[in-house]
Amino acid sequence: MPLSPPDADARRAVAPVICYPVESLPQPDMALYTAARQTLRKVDEVTVPPRDAATFSVPAGHFFRITSIEGPQVGDLNLWHAADLSERFYSGKTRALHGTHITTGQRMWSSFPGLRPMATITHDSLGWYGRDGFGGAVHDVIGTRCDPYTHNLLAGGHYHHCCHSNLTRALARHLDVPVAQAEPHVHDVLNVFMCTGFTRDTGQYFMKASPVRPGDYLEFFAEIDLLGALSACPGGDCSSEHSSDVAICHPLLVEVLAPEPAALAGWQSPARNGYAGGHGN
């Protein structure tokens, strides 16, 4: 352990500066979305089996809802622009803009060069949870997804029902391509219903039993045409472990809901980011 310099306390006491002040971010019209929610009708639904994944499509201007239906269960969510899979959910930038966990009124942002809202959270039945005494909160954009590579590194073996593999298989089925062709499109996730944080002493990523119960849901407004994939994590409620067949797991329900067209009068799908793209070249 290096010796502390004489001004160590003064260096630690420097006040933090928020990297991305969000006051100038384009704000979602939550009053419009709230009114549109009163007119919703279901147009599609997909049940995601335990320890597996499924894809779903959501047109711009529609809503989609992820619901716990049988027991506590977390899900790993990927989103792509339906017409261009290279534009996909950017968890790192979403985290930088909104923080480690997201809830009602916050957005899932797309990757460069698009960098625009993909989906806005319009209702979170777990919004009451806040941040607990351990520093835990729900719906995180810090975890990457459980995967067979890290599992192999830490425990050995070849486990195929982790979220990365689940999402890869689901996308391969949807695109009708080999898994090796689908895998590069799978990306860091929104951990729906997962309760996580960082330990205060070592700064390690932790998980704990999700507070989700049957009937709880997280609802989104699709800002652009979306292709989604959701994995019902093999960790179940993530109270003990993931990437195994030990945890009790449950299905998740994805519903796609259409509002009355008049309810979104004046709304427009956001354009791609306005940066010209020269990069000083």
Short mmCIF file of N, CA, C and O in Angstrom, two decimals, residues 98-103 106 131 135-142 194-197:
data_model
loop_
_atom_site.label_atom_id
_atom_site.label_comp_id
_atom_site.label_asym_id
_atom_site.label_seq_id
_atom_site.Cartn_x
_atom_site.Cartn_y
_atom_site.Cartn_z
N HIS A 98 -28.51 8.91 -17.41
CA HIS A 98 -29.59 8.75 -16.44
C HIS A 98 -29.16 8.12 -15.12
O HIS A 98 -29.94 8.14 -14.16
N GLY A 99 -27.99 7.52 -15.05
CA GLY A 99 -27.56 6.84 -13.84
C GLY A 99 -27.61 5.34 -14.00
O GLY A 99 -27.92 4.80 -15.06
N THR A 100 -27.30 4.64 -12.92
CA THR A 100 -27.10 3.19 -12.98
C THR A 100 -28.39 2.40 -13.16
O THR A 100 -28.36 1.25 -13.60
N HIS A 101 -29.53 2.99 -12.80
CA HIS A 101 -30.83 2.32 -12.90
C HIS A 101 -31.82 3.31 -13.49
O HIS A 101 -31.75 4.51 -13.22
N ILE A 102 -32.75 2.83 -14.30
CA ILE A 102 -33.68 3.75 -14.96
C ILE A 102 -35.13 3.42 -14.61
O ILE A 102 -35.45 2.27 -14.27
N THR A 103 -35.97 4.45 -14.71
CA THR A 103 -37.38 4.28 -14.33
C THR A 103 -38.22 5.26 -15.15
O THR A 103 -37.74 5.84 -16.14
N GLN A 106 -37.48 8.17 -18.03
CA GLN A 106 -36.13 8.05 -18.56
C GLN A 106 -36.14 7.16 -19.80
O GLN A 106 -37.12 6.47 -20.08
N ARG A 131 -33.85 3.35 -3.71
CA ARG A 131 -32.52 2.78 -3.44
C ARG A 131 -32.49 2.30 -2.00
O ARG A 131 -32.81 3.06 -1.09
N GLY A 135 -27.55 0.09 -1.21
CA GLY A 135 -27.24 0.79 -2.46
C GLY A 135 -27.88 0.12 -3.65
O GLY A 135 -27.56 0.46 -4.79
N GLY A 136 -28.77 -0.84 -3.41
CA GLY A 136 -29.42 -1.56 -4.50
C GLY A 136 -30.63 -0.81 -5.05
O GLY A 136 -31.31 -0.08 -4.33
N ALA A 137 -30.89 -1.02 -6.34
CA ALA A 137 -32.06 -0.46 -7.01
C ALA A 137 -32.41 -1.41 -8.16
O ALA A 137 -31.66 -2.34 -8.47
N VAL A 138 -33.56 -1.18 -8.80
CA VAL A 138 -34.02 -2.10 -9.85
C VAL A 138 -33.88 -1.49 -11.24
O VAL A 138 -33.82 -0.27 -11.39
N HIS A 139 -33.87 -2.37 -12.25
CA HIS A 139 -33.77 -2.02 -13.68
C HIS A 139 -32.41 -1.38 -13.98
O HIS A 139 -32.31 -0.19 -14.27
N ASP A 140 -31.35 -2.18 -13.91
CA ASP A 140 -30.02 -1.58 -14.04
C ASP A 140 -29.49 -1.62 -15.47
O ASP A 140 -29.85 -2.46 -16.29
N VAL A 141 -28.62 -0.64 -15.73
CA VAL A 141 -27.87 -0.57 -17.00
C VAL A 141 -26.37 -0.65 -16.70
O VAL A 141 -25.55 -0.04 -17.36
N ILE A 142 -26.03 -1.46 -15.68
CA ILE A 142 -24.62 -1.67 -15.34
C ILE A 142 -24.17 -3.10 -15.61
O ILE A 142 -23.03 -3.33 -16.00
N MET A 194 -34.20 -6.58 -12.21
CA MET A 194 -33.05 -7.04 -11.43
C MET A 194 -32.67 -5.98 -10.39
O MET A 194 -32.64 -4.78 -10.69
N CYS A 195 -32.38 -6.40 -9.17
CA CYS A 195 -31.99 -5.51 -8.08
C CYS A 195 -30.49 -5.62 -7.87
O CYS A 195 -29.99 -6.68 -7.49
N THR A 196 -29.78 -4.53 -8.12
CA THR A 196 -28.32 -4.56 -8.14
C THR A 196 -27.74 -3.27 -7.58
O THR A 196 -28.44 -2.29 -7.35
N GLY A 197 -26.43 -3.29 -7.40
CA GLY A 197 -25.71 -2.10 -6.98
C GLY A 197 -24.22 -2.42 -6.91
O GLY A 197 -23.77 -3.44 -7.44
#
